[in-house]
Structures are given as structure tokens and as C-alpha cells.
């Protein structure tokens, strides 16, 4: 366990004034705090709903890693594609998905982002350029290369300009050991495809620590470097650091149209999934990381910087509790999919028993709003 | 329309080339498709025609480039992925089976996957066990994909053009053994609709249903059987998904006998599915149960004589027809 705890972040802000630590505006900082509180509250209530059997199947909780999704998505533009693995609620919310669609999806309701056909592991949000939510470890990495390829192809081959986009492809450290990931990096490098592989390195692939499952675990960016990707190691428990460093990575990848690999050191405070008793790690280790809670760190930094006080923080948190409670109410009131939905969205074309396809409410609502 | 005669492989290229001229979102990628002109010369000249941004040589990395193409299709591009052989698709099983056919469903209709995956399928060249896959046996099991298997040059062009225009993922299976076959192919736009089987030889005594290369074995068998006074109706299914069961049923209601010929293994195959559907639709019309001719239920062998015995052929088809008609 040594390298897991060695890479744990300091709990304090380091004594530097907030203005020196970030280029973000007060408005941005408030927004990140709001997003992280929203994700935290959403996940707490998700665990409760799972235990109440309102959510079925596999369910992976993002608590502890909030600074990663929030800091990374803040570092790119809304038009830039994002794709991730199955621990995806945080990315969906950070990308701007209304939590009601996310919760309804897990409840298996028609109002879910995928009409209740995807579940916890398959959050898709076309209006917010989120391309899933993918369940097989590493499967999203060739897709990430392809999304970035498509944006570059559109910009350069079809529109005749220069590449304007960068794609964020999140993966866990467990995906480091899947072959498809190496193929995705190799192709991205060969074809100068601007995709950033963000490894959310929480130290464990399910119950296997990174030391037990991954060679070169002390320096995983060597794997990207082997394919010609520039590698970055970023402390992932502090959203200010994540944003500042990821902004540079994203700006460089966009400008140079080159792929990159990022080792973002983080920690999941809960188990791999809802059924995980976490016997493979010590309570001491968990407490060490919990002391560096990313929400506490941002809150303290903002209090130090005079951007918020305890009362303001509590009020902001209370708003998120209300938002999530309303999302749950909305999800509960959304009907189950009609049985006829079984045969929609299998094929675009109608034939035989297949009834074609239609957009879910998350898309039609976005189109209806100005 | 001219009576122009070209090879099957050139018909395939013509479909790709015409669609790429029509739609800038269409591009071709795969191993050796550009500078080498394609391992089987299907994409000959396309690099010069469209340049390296649209005719893309990939490394030997099927999982990577198939997955990359699927990601690109999610954003609305229309990739044509060439697998040098469908046998190599097995290392890309996760992207082509878990992503392409399920993306529309998993995303609740948000992201389709308008991709064509094409390449050589089937045994016949003494390539041994690993390079002789008939993937239609496995892959036709998966809802969400379409599967097209042309048997003639004009269909090669018309079906591939339809596949490229299709909004759903299409698995397009070509037989390397047919690539040099010549036939009349229309020069301009030519689209063959999916889900429409065609009667290649009308007959009255038995319905012979097949798709892809074994259609030719069926026609050979029908020719032989005609000398014995047996009239075979040969149906070329063209696509397995969608399956045109109506044309088969209409024929069987006339002939009262049916032999299905499918070069994949018999267990859980398109042939077993067609037989089951014919039994369900034509139970009272059949004078015998549906007979099936498949590849032998063993790994594909190398030795020429063993491979010949392994594959469906006209002799085995004729035997099945005689058996179906109670002719000793």
C-alpha cells in the first residue's frame, strides 16, 4: 500500500493566498463548489436509493473523486466530447446533466437520460456532449480516440480549417491493463488525434491495488510515453490544481492536435460498487485520504480567500440537498418505460418487430428550451 | 444502362468510391487499404482518388481501429472499416458486438452507429482453422446489427452502397473466393434494398435457400438435379438481418420441401434459425422436415480434400434435396 498512501495529498492549502493558487474567477470557484456538493449529495442519496432497492444492477459511487470530474470538465469547452467508464454519475453532473435525468435513469424510468435502458453505467447526454458511460473496463478508450478523430475530421477534412477540439476520455487505473487502451493510444499518436486519456488513479481496480495489478505502477505515464504521448502527473484531490494543470494539458493538446495521458491521483471513499466491503484496504488508509476531502479543501480555500463563509457554505449545500430531493421526486414520478419501448432504439430503421427510434426527454427538453 | 462486365471486387470499390464522392462523412480505414491497394485489391486506386485523410492505413490493431471508427460514427461520420478477414474481427469483439449494435439502445436513442464493417468471410482457400471463420454463425445472433452477404457482383455494389447509406451498423461479409467473379454491374447509382431475397432460379419441387458463396453451390446442385427431373427453386437471401422470411415461406408453400444451405456451423446458426422459422410458418405445407447443409461441425481443416469435405458443396446439397423429396 505504500505508494497509495505516499501519493496522498496534503490536507491544507499550503499557505499560499487563493489568488496565487488559481486563475479561476470567484464565479467559477462558486460553480465548482456547487457541482462538487451536488455530486456528493447525489451520490449519498443514490446509495440510500440503492439500499432501498429503487436502483438495481451495478452501481458505482463517485464520492471522493469529485475534484477530478469537476476540474477536468472545467478545463475544456462545452463542445469538446467527453466519454467515461461506468463510475459516471459525477461526470454527467459535472457536464451539466440535470440530476433528475440521471436519477430517473437509475430508477429505470422513461424520463431517464437513456429512457431507463442504460442504467447507472450508461449515462449519455447529447446536448452536453457526453458520449457515455461504458461498462466494459477500457472499452471507452478506442471510442475516445474515435470521438476526437471525428471532431478533427469535421474541422479539417469537411470544414477545411484547423482542429478546434479536444476530447476527454476518462478511465480508471484498472483499464491500464486492457489491450484496447494501448491500441487507442497508439492510433491517437500515429494519427495526431487530440484525445486526453485521464486516468482517474484511485489506486484500486475493484479489490486489486495498483501495485498488485499494474507494472510500473509508480509511474504509469510511462505507458503513454511508450506510444509517444506526453504524460502528466496531477494531484487529483484539489480541484484548483486539477483545473490549472488540466487547462494547460487541454490547451496544448488542442493547439498541437496531439494526444496526452494524465495520471490523476485520487481516491474513492466508498467501495468499488455497492456490494464491496472494502476488506482489501485499511481504515487508516481511508482516513488518511478522507482527511484530504476535495470539498473540504475547496471550502477552506474559499473561506481563506474571503469568497464564502460557513453560513454561505451551508446555504449552498442546502440548495443541493433540495435539488437532489426534487430529482428523486421527479424520478419517482416518471413512469416505467412502456413495454413497447423494448423494441424501440434497436435499429434506426423500422422493420419487423422494430419500431424505429426516438429521442429521450433529456434531448427534447433541451431542444424545447431557448 | 450499359452491359458493362466487371469483377466483384471492382463492384465493391465502385460502391465505396461513389458514396465517398456523394458524402464527405464517408471514409475507409483498415489494414493495407491505402498504399497496398487492399490485401485483396478491393480498394485499388482509392488512395489516389481520395487522399490519405479519407483512405487510411491502420496498423494491425483491429480492436483499436474498429473502436475508433465506432466512436467516430457516434459523432455522425460514416466509416467503412475493412477487416482483411472477418476472422480477425474476433480480437475486436468488444467494440463490434458491445458497442456498435447496442449504442442506440443503451443511449436511449441518442447515439446511433452508422458504420459498415466489411471484409473476407469464410473458408475455401486452405487457410486453416483460425483464418476460415464464417462469422455469420456467431454474429447474426446479435440484435442491433444488420448483416449483408452478397453472392453476385451487381449485388456487391448495390448492397454495399445501401450499407453505407444505412443509419444502422452493417456487417458486410464478402467471400474472397468470389472477388474475381465477373458480372454485369450498373455504372451509376445502384442500391439493393435490405431484407429482399431474390429467386435466382425458379422451380417447383423444392426450395433451396442460401446466401453468399453457397448460393452458387445451390445453383450447381439445381443444374445436376434438373437432369434427374427435380426442379429446384433457388433463393438468395442477400441479407440475414433483416431476414426476408416471406419470400422463403411463399416458395415453400409452393414446393412443400425446403433445404437450407449455410456455410457456418450448424449449431445456433442462420440456417437453424431459418429452418425453425420455416417449420413455424409452413408446418402444414411441408412434406418433410427442413433439411440443412452446413460446414462440418469441426474446426476448419487445412488439407485440400478435408476442406472440400468440410464445406457445403453441390454433391451434399443434391443428397439433401433427394432426402427431402424421399428420392432414394
mmCIF file of N, CA and C in Angstrom, chain A residues 194-317:
data_model
loop_
_atom_site.group_PDB
_atom_site.id
_atom_site.type_symbol
_atom_site.label_atom_id
_atom_site.label_comp_id
_atom_site.label_asym_id
_atom_site.label_seq_id
_atom_site.Cartn_x
_atom_site.Cartn_y
_atom_site.Cartn_z
ATOM 1 N N UNK A 194 -6.246 14.566 -31.060
ATOM 2 C CA UNK A 194 -6.216 15.279 -29.777
ATOM 3 C C UNK A 194 -7.193 14.699 -28.760
ATOM 4 N N UNK A 195 -6.809 13.600 -28.159
ATOM 5 C CA UNK A 195 -7.602 12.993 -27.084
ATOM 6 C C UNK A 195 -6.734 12.946 -25.830
ATOM 7 N N UNK A 196 -7.328 13.284 -24.713
ATOM 8 C CA UNK A 196 -6.601 13.229 -23.442
ATOM 9 C C UNK A 196 -7.139 12.040 -22.642
ATOM 10 N N UNK A 197 -6.271 11.086 -22.391
ATOM 11 C CA UNK A 197 -6.651 9.947 -21.572
ATOM 12 C C UNK A 197 -6.413 10.309 -20.112
ATOM 13 N N UNK A 198 -7.499 10.540 -19.393
ATOM 14 C CA UNK A 198 -7.408 10.947 -18.000
ATOM 15 C C UNK A 198 -7.579 9.708 -17.120
ATOM 16 N N UNK A 199 -6.478 9.240 -16.564
ATOM 17 C CA UNK A 199 -6.559 8.075 -15.691
ATOM 18 C C UNK A 199 -6.943 8.563 -14.291
ATOM 19 N N UNK A 200 -8.151 8.218 -13.876
ATOM 20 C CA UNK A 200 -8.556 8.524 -12.500
ATOM 21 C C UNK A 200 -7.958 7.428 -11.627
ATOM 22 N N UNK A 201 -6.756 7.695 -11.191
ATOM 23 C CA UNK A 201 -5.957 6.682 -10.494
ATOM 24 C C UNK A 201 -6.332 6.679 -9.016
ATOM 25 N N UNK A 202 -7.336 5.854 -8.697
ATOM 26 C CA UNK A 202 -7.762 5.784 -7.298
ATOM 27 C C UNK A 202 -7.104 4.628 -6.555
ATOM 28 N N UNK A 203 -6.123 4.014 -7.205
ATOM 29 C CA UNK A 203 -5.301 3.040 -6.518
ATOM 30 C C UNK A 203 -5.834 1.617 -6.537
ATOM 31 N N UNK A 204 -7.049 1.442 -6.990
ATOM 32 C CA UNK A 204 -7.636 0.094 -6.961
ATOM 33 C C UNK A 204 -8.457 -0.182 -8.205
ATOM 34 N N UNK A 205 -8.240 -1.359 -8.799
ATOM 35 C CA UNK A 205 -9.189 -1.861 -9.793
ATOM 36 C C UNK A 205 -10.022 -2.900 -9.054
ATOM 37 N N UNK A 206 -11.231 -2.529 -8.710
ATOM 38 C CA UNK A 206 -12.074 -3.304 -7.805
ATOM 39 C C UNK A 206 -11.294 -3.548 -6.516
ATOM 40 N N UNK A 207 -10.916 -4.761 -6.198
ATOM 41 C CA UNK A 207 -10.218 -5.018 -4.940
ATOM 42 C C UNK A 207 -8.723 -5.225 -5.097
ATOM 43 N N UNK A 208 -8.208 -4.993 -6.306
ATOM 44 C CA UNK A 208 -6.791 -5.224 -6.556
ATOM 45 C C UNK A 208 -6.051 -3.895 -6.572
ATOM 46 N N UNK A 209 -5.101 -3.726 -5.650
ATOM 47 C CA UNK A 209 -4.358 -2.473 -5.619
ATOM 48 C C UNK A 209 -3.513 -2.359 -6.873
ATOM 49 N N UNK A 210 -3.198 -1.132 -7.235
ATOM 50 C CA UNK A 210 -2.476 -0.901 -8.494
ATOM 51 C C UNK A 210 -1.122 -1.614 -8.491
ATOM 52 N N UNK A 211 -0.510 -1.731 -7.304
ATOM 53 C CA UNK A 211 0.778 -2.429 -7.243
ATOM 54 C C UNK A 211 0.631 -3.908 -7.591
ATOM 55 N N UNK A 212 -0.503 -4.472 -7.233
ATOM 56 C CA UNK A 212 -0.698 -5.905 -7.491
ATOM 57 C C UNK A 212 -1.108 -6.179 -8.932
ATOM 58 N N UNK A 213 -1.637 -5.182 -9.633
ATOM 59 C CA UNK A 213 -2.203 -5.448 -10.958
ATOM 60 C C UNK A 213 -1.514 -4.774 -12.122
ATOM 61 N N UNK A 214 -0.658 -3.793 -11.834
ATOM 62 C CA UNK A 214 -0.129 -2.960 -12.920
ATOM 63 C C UNK A 214 1.376 -2.818 -12.790
ATOM 64 N N UNK A 215 2.096 -3.176 -13.832
ATOM 65 C CA UNK A 215 3.541 -2.942 -13.836
ATOM 66 C C UNK A 215 3.788 -1.440 -13.915
ATOM 67 N N UNK A 216 4.941 -1.011 -13.454
ATOM 68 C CA UNK A 216 5.303 0.420 -13.495
ATOM 69 C C UNK A 216 4.257 1.288 -12.783
ATOM 70 N N UNK A 217 3.665 0.736 -11.704
ATOM 71 C CA UNK A 217 2.569 1.456 -11.061
ATOM 72 C C UNK A 217 3.045 2.766 -10.439
ATOM 73 N N UNK A 218 4.336 2.892 -10.186
ATOM 74 C CA UNK A 218 4.851 4.128 -9.609
ATOM 75 C C UNK A 218 4.941 5.231 -10.656
ATOM 76 N N UNK A 219 4.862 4.841 -11.924
ATOM 77 C CA UNK A 219 4.979 5.855 -12.981
ATOM 78 C C UNK A 219 4.208 5.387 -14.223
ATOM 79 N N UNK A 220 2.884 5.453 -14.111
ATOM 80 C CA UNK A 220 2.062 4.875 -15.174
ATOM 81 C C UNK A 220 2.112 5.676 -16.467
ATOM 82 N N UNK A 221 2.510 6.954 -16.396
ATOM 83 C CA UNK A 221 2.555 7.727 -17.640
ATOM 84 C C UNK A 221 3.619 7.193 -18.591
ATOM 85 N N UNK A 222 4.510 6.325 -18.077
ATOM 86 C CA UNK A 222 5.489 5.682 -18.959
ATOM 87 C C UNK A 222 4.769 4.884 -20.047
ATOM 88 N N UNK A 223 3.576 4.399 -19.729
ATOM 89 C CA UNK A 223 2.826 3.613 -20.716
ATOM 90 C C UNK A 223 2.375 4.501 -21.878
ATOM 91 N N UNK A 224 1.981 5.700 -21.573
ATOM 92 C CA UNK A 224 1.622 6.633 -22.640
ATOM 93 C C UNK A 224 2.857 7.106 -23.392
ATOM 94 N N UNK A 225 3.907 7.349 -22.642
ATOM 95 C CA UNK A 225 5.149 7.808 -23.279
ATOM 96 C C UNK A 225 5.667 6.779 -24.268
ATOM 97 N N UNK A 226 5.406 5.507 -23.967
ATOM 98 C CA UNK A 226 5.810 4.443 -24.890
ATOM 99 C C UNK A 226 5.118 4.546 -26.241
ATOM 100 N N UNK A 227 3.991 5.222 -26.266
ATOM 101 C CA UNK A 227 3.259 5.444 -27.523
ATOM 102 C C UNK A 227 3.481 6.860 -28.050
ATOM 103 N N UNK A 228 4.332 7.616 -27.395
ATOM 104 C CA UNK A 228 4.603 8.975 -27.872
ATOM 105 C C UNK A 228 3.679 10.032 -27.303
ATOM 106 N N UNK A 229 2.902 9.677 -26.271
ATOM 107 C CA UNK A 229 2.030 10.660 -25.636
ATOM 108 C C UNK A 229 2.800 11.409 -24.551
ATOM 109 N N UNK A 230 2.578 12.703 -24.459
ATOM 110 C CA UNK A 230 3.123 13.437 -23.335
ATOM 111 C C UNK A 230 2.341 13.033 -22.086
ATOM 112 N N UNK A 231 3.078 12.761 -21.005
ATOM 113 C CA UNK A 231 2.432 12.320 -19.777
ATOM 114 C C UNK A 231 2.474 13.398 -18.710
ATOM 115 N N UNK A 232 1.437 13.427 -17.899
ATOM 116 C CA UNK A 232 1.365 14.402 -16.802
ATOM 117 C C UNK A 232 0.914 13.686 -15.545
ATOM 118 N N UNK A 233 1.514 14.052 -14.423
ATOM 119 C CA UNK A 233 1.073 13.529 -13.123
ATOM 120 C C UNK A 233 0.480 14.686 -12.347
ATOM 121 N N UNK A 234 -0.793 14.545 -11.986
ATOM 122 C CA UNK A 234 -1.505 15.652 -11.348
ATOM 123 C C UNK A 234 -2.168 15.169 -10.071
ATOM 124 N N UNK A 235 -2.047 15.993 -9.037
ATOM 125 C CA UNK A 235 -2.685 15.684 -7.769
ATOM 126 C C UNK A 235 -4.185 15.933 -7.931
ATOM 127 N N UNK A 236 -4.991 14.888 -7.699
ATOM 128 C CA UNK A 236 -6.386 14.943 -8.095
ATOM 129 C C UNK A 236 -7.391 15.216 -6.997
ATOM 130 N N UNK A 237 -6.910 15.560 -5.770
ATOM 131 C CA UNK A 237 -7.855 15.799 -4.677
ATOM 132 C C UNK A 237 -8.128 17.284 -4.472
ATOM 133 N N UNK A 238 -7.469 18.110 -5.268
ATOM 134 C CA UNK A 238 -7.633 19.546 -5.125
ATOM 135 C C UNK A 238 -8.102 20.113 -6.459
ATOM 136 N N UNK A 239 -9.331 20.595 -6.508
ATOM 137 C CA UNK A 239 -9.907 20.997 -7.789
ATOM 138 C C UNK A 239 -9.144 22.170 -8.406
ATOM 139 N N UNK A 240 -8.535 23.003 -7.561
ATOM 140 C CA UNK A 240 -7.764 24.129 -8.107
ATOM 141 C C UNK A 240 -6.572 23.610 -8.909
ATOM 142 N N UNK A 241 -5.886 22.640 -8.348
ATOM 143 C CA UNK A 241 -4.739 22.047 -9.037
ATOM 144 C C UNK A 241 -5.188 21.317 -10.295
ATOM 145 N N UNK A 242 -6.274 20.536 -10.168
ATOM 146 C CA UNK A 242 -6.766 19.789 -11.326
ATOM 147 C C UNK A 242 -7.064 20.752 -12.469
ATOM 148 N N UNK A 243 -7.771 21.830 -12.158
ATOM 149 C CA UNK A 243 -8.143 22.775 -13.208
ATOM 150 C C UNK A 243 -6.919 23.434 -13.831
ATOM 151 N N UNK A 244 -6.029 23.959 -12.987
ATOM 152 C CA UNK A 244 -4.859 24.685 -13.519
ATOM 153 C C UNK A 244 -4.020 23.781 -14.411
ATOM 154 N N UNK A 245 -3.768 22.564 -13.947
ATOM 155 C CA UNK A 245 -2.897 21.662 -14.715
ATOM 156 C C UNK A 245 -3.614 21.136 -15.954
ATOM 157 N N UNK A 246 -4.879 20.774 -15.781
ATOM 158 C CA UNK A 246 -5.628 20.222 -16.922
ATOM 159 C C UNK A 246 -5.862 21.283 -17.996
ATOM 160 N N UNK A 247 -5.990 22.527 -17.597
ATOM 161 C CA UNK A 247 -6.161 23.600 -18.577
ATOM 162 C C UNK A 247 -4.949 23.646 -19.508
ATOM 163 N N UNK A 248 -3.759 23.526 -18.896
ATOM 164 C CA UNK A 248 -2.539 23.532 -19.719
ATOM 165 C C UNK A 248 -2.502 22.312 -20.643
ATOM 166 N N UNK A 249 -2.863 21.169 -20.085
ATOM 167 C CA UNK A 249 -2.846 19.932 -20.874
ATOM 168 C C UNK A 249 -3.820 20.060 -22.049
ATOM 169 N N UNK A 250 -5.029 20.535 -21.755
ATOM 170 C CA UNK A 250 -6.062 20.621 -22.790
ATOM 171 C C UNK A 250 -5.703 21.662 -23.849
ATOM 172 N N UNK A 251 -5.203 22.804 -23.395
ATOM 173 C CA UNK A 251 -4.837 23.858 -24.352
ATOM 174 C C UNK A 251 -3.729 23.371 -25.278
ATOM 175 N N UNK A 252 -2.772 22.648 -24.717
ATOM 176 C CA UNK A 252 -1.664 22.136 -25.522
ATOM 177 C C UNK A 252 -2.163 21.076 -26.511
ATOM 178 N N UNK A 253 -2.984 20.146 -26.026
ATOM 179 C CA UNK A 253 -3.489 19.080 -26.903
ATOM 180 C C UNK A 253 -4.306 19.671 -28.049
ATOM 181 N N UNK A 254 -5.089 20.691 -27.732
ATOM 182 C CA UNK A 254 -5.923 21.332 -28.756
ATOM 183 C C UNK A 254 -5.044 22.063 -29.785
ATOM 184 N N UNK A 255 -4.095 22.826 -29.283
ATOM 185 C CA UNK A 255 -3.264 23.640 -30.184
ATOM 186 C C UNK A 255 -2.353 22.771 -31.047
ATOM 187 N N UNK A 256 -1.812 21.722 -30.454
ATOM 188 C CA UNK A 256 -0.852 20.892 -31.189
ATOM 189 C C UNK A 256 -1.517 19.716 -31.882
ATOM 190 N N UNK A 257 -2.798 19.503 -31.601
ATOM 191 C CA UNK A 257 -3.517 18.328 -32.098
ATOM 192 C C UNK A 257 -2.733 17.051 -31.793
ATOM 193 N N UNK A 258 -2.441 16.888 -30.514
ATOM 194 C CA UNK A 258 -1.703 15.704 -30.080
ATOM 195 C C UNK A 258 -2.396 15.090 -28.859
ATOM 196 N N UNK A 259 -2.296 13.774 -28.714
ATOM 197 C CA UNK A 259 -2.876 13.119 -27.532
ATOM 198 C C UNK A 259 -1.992 13.289 -26.305
ATOM 199 N N UNK A 260 -2.597 13.084 -25.152
ATOM 200 C CA UNK A 260 -1.851 13.155 -23.891
ATOM 201 C C UNK A 260 -2.405 12.115 -22.927
ATOM 202 N N UNK A 261 -1.598 11.782 -21.930
ATOM 203 C CA UNK A 261 -2.042 10.869 -20.881
ATOM 204 C C UNK A 261 -1.811 11.543 -19.532
ATOM 205 N N UNK A 262 -2.815 11.495 -18.681
ATOM 206 C CA UNK A 262 -2.735 12.152 -17.387
ATOM 207 C C UNK A 262 -2.956 11.129 -16.283
ATOM 208 N N UNK A 263 -2.049 11.106 -15.335
ATOM 209 C CA UNK A 263 -2.209 10.287 -14.123
ATOM 210 C C UNK A 263 -2.757 11.204 -13.036
ATOM 211 N N UNK A 264 -4.038 11.111 -12.804
ATOM 212 C CA UNK A 264 -4.690 11.959 -11.800
ATOM 213 C C UNK A 264 -4.867 11.154 -10.519
ATOM 214 N N UNK A 265 -4.096 11.511 -9.502
ATOM 215 C CA UNK A 265 -4.102 10.730 -8.258
ATOM 216 C C UNK A 265 -5.308 11.101 -7.406
ATOM 217 N N UNK A 266 -6.154 10.123 -7.176
ATOM 218 C CA UNK A 266 -7.362 10.384 -6.420
ATOM 219 C C UNK A 266 -7.689 9.162 -5.552
ATOM 220 N N UNK A 267 -8.855 9.147 -4.967
ATOM 221 C CA UNK A 267 -9.227 8.047 -4.078
ATOM 222 C C UNK A 267 -10.744 7.962 -4.022
ATOM 223 N N UNK A 268 -11.264 6.747 -4.161
ATOM 224 C CA UNK A 268 -12.710 6.622 -3.967
ATOM 225 C C UNK A 268 -12.966 6.305 -2.502
ATOM 226 N N UNK A 269 -13.818 7.109 -1.894
ATOM 227 C CA UNK A 269 -14.053 6.943 -0.466
ATOM 228 C C UNK A 269 -14.930 5.727 -0.180
ATOM 229 N N UNK A 270 -15.734 5.319 -1.162
ATOM 230 C CA UNK A 270 -16.613 4.168 -0.974
ATOM 231 C C UNK A 270 -16.022 2.957 -1.682
ATOM 232 N N UNK A 271 -16.780 1.878 -1.727
ATOM 233 C CA UNK A 271 -16.282 0.646 -2.357
ATOM 234 C C UNK A 271 -16.302 0.747 -3.867
ATOM 235 N N UNK A 272 -15.802 -0.324 -4.492
ATOM 236 C CA UNK A 272 -15.834 -0.392 -5.955
ATOM 237 C C UNK A 272 -17.270 -0.265 -6.445
ATOM 238 N N UNK A 273 -18.137 -1.065 -5.871
ATOM 239 C CA UNK A 273 -19.561 -0.969 -6.173
ATOM 240 C C UNK A 273 -20.302 -1.071 -4.849
ATOM 241 N N UNK A 274 -21.617 -1.087 -4.914
ATOM 242 C CA UNK A 274 -22.406 -1.072 -3.693
ATOM 243 C C UNK A 274 -22.235 -2.348 -2.872
ATOM 244 N N UNK A 275 -21.694 -3.396 -3.481
ATOM 245 C CA UNK A 275 -21.590 -4.682 -2.770
ATOM 246 C C UNK A 275 -20.186 -4.941 -2.242
ATOM 247 N N UNK A 276 -19.376 -3.902 -2.116
ATOM 248 C CA UNK A 276 -17.958 -4.078 -1.789
ATOM 249 C C UNK A 276 -17.689 -3.736 -0.325
ATOM 250 N N UNK A 277 -17.278 -4.718 0.506
ATOM 251 C CA UNK A 277 -16.999 -4.444 1.933
ATOM 252 C C UNK A 277 -15.618 -3.836 2.193
ATOM 253 N N UNK A 278 -14.805 -3.661 1.158
ATOM 254 C CA UNK A 278 -13.513 -2.959 1.251
ATOM 255 C C UNK A 278 -12.545 -3.636 2.222
ATOM 256 N N UNK A 279 -12.468 -4.945 2.164
ATOM 257 C CA UNK A 279 -11.562 -5.661 3.065
ATOM 258 C C UNK A 279 -10.109 -5.617 2.593
ATOM 259 N N UNK A 280 -9.898 -5.128 1.399
ATOM 260 C CA UNK A 280 -8.567 -5.128 0.801
ATOM 261 C C UNK A 280 -7.776 -3.884 1.165
ATOM 262 N N UNK A 281 -8.362 -2.977 1.960
ATOM 263 C CA UNK A 281 -7.598 -1.789 2.347
ATOM 264 C C UNK A 281 -7.900 -1.458 3.808
ATOM 265 N N UNK A 282 -7.007 -0.670 4.405
ATOM 266 C CA UNK A 282 -7.123 -0.434 5.844
ATOM 267 C C UNK A 282 -7.949 0.821 6.123
ATOM 268 N N UNK A 283 -8.525 0.843 7.297
ATOM 269 C CA UNK A 283 -9.267 2.031 7.717
ATOM 270 C C UNK A 283 -8.315 3.228 7.845
ATOM 271 N N UNK A 284 -7.064 2.957 8.264
ATOM 272 C CA UNK A 284 -6.067 4.034 8.366
ATOM 273 C C UNK A 284 -5.860 4.719 7.018
ATOM 274 N N UNK A 285 -5.748 3.878 5.994
ATOM 275 C CA UNK A 285 -5.539 4.434 4.655
ATOM 276 C C UNK A 285 -6.742 5.285 4.239
ATOM 277 N N UNK A 286 -7.931 4.777 4.483
ATOM 278 C CA UNK A 286 -9.137 5.518 4.110
ATOM 279 C C UNK A 286 -9.200 6.860 4.845
ATOM 280 N N UNK A 287 -8.872 6.820 6.132
ATOM 281 C CA UNK A 287 -8.944 8.054 6.927
ATOM 282 C C UNK A 287 -7.911 9.075 6.462
ATOM 283 N N UNK A 288 -6.755 8.554 6.059
ATOM 284 C CA UNK A 288 -5.714 9.436 5.552
ATOM 285 C C UNK A 288 -6.225 10.237 4.351
ATOM 286 N N UNK A 289 -6.893 9.552 3.450
ATOM 287 C CA UNK A 289 -7.409 10.225 2.251
ATOM 288 C C UNK A 289 -8.627 11.077 2.578
ATOM 289 N N UNK A 290 -9.479 10.578 3.461
ATOM 290 C CA UNK A 290 -10.676 11.352 3.814
ATOM 291 C C UNK A 290 -10.302 12.703 4.434
ATOM 292 N N UNK A 291 -9.124 12.724 5.059
ATOM 293 C CA UNK A 291 -8.654 13.991 5.644
ATOM 294 C C UNK A 291 -8.380 15.030 4.558
ATOM 295 N N UNK A 292 -8.180 14.535 3.319
ATOM 296 C CA UNK A 292 -7.948 15.463 2.206
ATOM 297 C C UNK A 292 -9.167 15.609 1.330
ATOM 298 N N UNK A 293 -10.340 15.515 1.937
ATOM 299 C CA UNK A 293 -11.602 15.604 1.186
ATOM 300 C C UNK A 293 -11.595 16.812 0.239
ATOM 301 N N UNK A 294 -11.846 16.578 -1.048
ATOM 302 C CA UNK A 294 -11.744 17.678 -2.018
ATOM 303 C C UNK A 294 -12.755 18.806 -1.778
ATOM 304 N N UNK A 295 -13.895 18.468 -1.215
ATOM 305 C CA UNK A 295 -14.887 19.528 -0.952
ATOM 306 C C UNK A 295 -14.422 20.400 0.216
ATOM 307 N N UNK A 296 -13.928 19.745 1.267
ATOM 308 C CA UNK A 296 -13.414 20.500 2.402
ATOM 309 C C UNK A 296 -12.275 21.419 1.976
ATOM 310 N N UNK A 297 -11.423 20.894 1.105
ATOM 311 C CA UNK A 297 -10.263 21.692 0.680
ATOM 312 C C UNK A 297 -10.698 22.930 -0.086
ATOM 313 N N UNK A 298 -11.672 22.774 -0.969
ATOM 314 C CA UNK A 298 -12.123 23.945 -1.725
ATOM 315 C C UNK A 298 -12.865 24.915 -0.799
ATOM 316 N N UNK A 299 -13.678 24.337 0.093
ATOM 317 C CA UNK A 299 -14.398 25.199 1.037
ATOM 318 C C UNK A 299 -13.413 26.021 1.862
ATOM 319 N N UNK A 300 -12.400 25.352 2.417
ATOM 320 C CA UNK A 300 -11.425 26.062 3.260
ATOM 321 C C UNK A 300 -10.675 27.124 2.469
ATOM 322 N N UNK A 301 -10.319 26.765 1.246
ATOM 323 C CA UNK A 301 -9.598 27.738 0.414
ATOM 324 C C UNK A 301 -10.460 28.958 0.128
ATOM 325 N N UNK A 302 -11.746 28.719 -0.112
ATOM 326 C CA UNK A 302 -12.638 29.847 -0.417
ATOM 327 C C UNK A 302 -12.931 30.678 0.830
ATOM 328 N N UNK A 303 -12.990 30.013 1.971
ATOM 329 C CA UNK A 303 -13.178 30.774 3.219
ATOM 330 C C UNK A 303 -11.932 31.628 3.471
ATOM 331 N N UNK A 304 -10.759 30.994 3.312
ATOM 332 C CA UNK A 304 -9.499 31.732 3.478
ATOM 333 C C UNK A 304 -9.428 32.938 2.549
ATOM 334 N N UNK A 305 -9.919 32.731 1.339
ATOM 335 C CA UNK A 305 -9.865 33.798 0.335
ATOM 336 C C UNK A 305 -10.996 34.799 0.450
ATOM 337 N N UNK A 306 -11.864 34.577 1.433
ATOM 338 C CA UNK A 306 -12.952 35.511 1.661
ATOM 339 C C UNK A 306 -14.063 35.432 0.621
ATOM 340 N N UNK A 307 -14.169 34.285 -0.071
ATOM 341 C CA UNK A 307 -15.189 34.155 -1.111
ATOM 342 C C UNK A 307 -16.484 33.555 -0.586
ATOM 343 N N UNK A 308 -16.411 32.953 0.582
ATOM 344 C CA UNK A 308 -17.604 32.344 1.167
ATOM 345 C C UNK A 308 -17.363 32.244 2.678
ATOM 346 N N UNK A 309 -18.436 32.176 3.438
ATOM 347 C CA UNK A 309 -18.275 31.898 4.877
ATOM 348 C C UNK A 309 -19.051 30.638 5.218
ATOM 349 N N UNK A 310 -18.986 30.237 6.479
ATOM 350 C CA UNK A 310 -19.642 28.990 6.890
ATOM 351 C C UNK A 310 -21.124 29.009 6.553
ATOM 352 N N UNK A 311 -21.725 30.156 6.806
ATOM 353 C CA UNK A 311 -23.167 30.276 6.532
ATOM 354 C C UNK A 311 -23.455 30.101 5.040
ATOM 355 N N UNK A 312 -22.648 30.749 4.246
ATOM 356 C CA UNK A 312 -22.818 30.653 2.796
ATOM 357 C C UNK A 312 -22.630 29.231 2.308
ATOM 358 N N UNK A 313 -21.619 28.570 2.886
ATOM 359 C CA UNK A 313 -21.362 27.183 2.508
ATOM 360 C C UNK A 313 -22.554 26.299 2.849
ATOM 361 N N UNK A 314 -23.065 26.469 4.070
ATOM 362 C CA UNK A 314 -24.211 25.664 4.498
ATOM 363 C C UNK A 314 -25.424 25.926 3.611
ATOM 364 N N UNK A 315 -25.603 27.182 3.254
ATOM 365 C CA UNK A 315 -26.750 27.525 2.405
ATOM 366 C C UNK A 315 -26.619 26.881 1.025
ATOM 367 N N UNK A 316 -25.397 26.919 0.484
ATOM 368 C CA UNK A 316 -25.164 26.315 -0.834
ATOM 369 C C UNK A 316 -25.411 24.805 -0.778
ATOM 370 N N UNK A 317 -24.949 24.201 0.300
ATOM 371 C CA UNK A 317 -25.131 22.754 0.453
ATOM 372 C C UNK A 317 -26.612 22.415 0.581
#
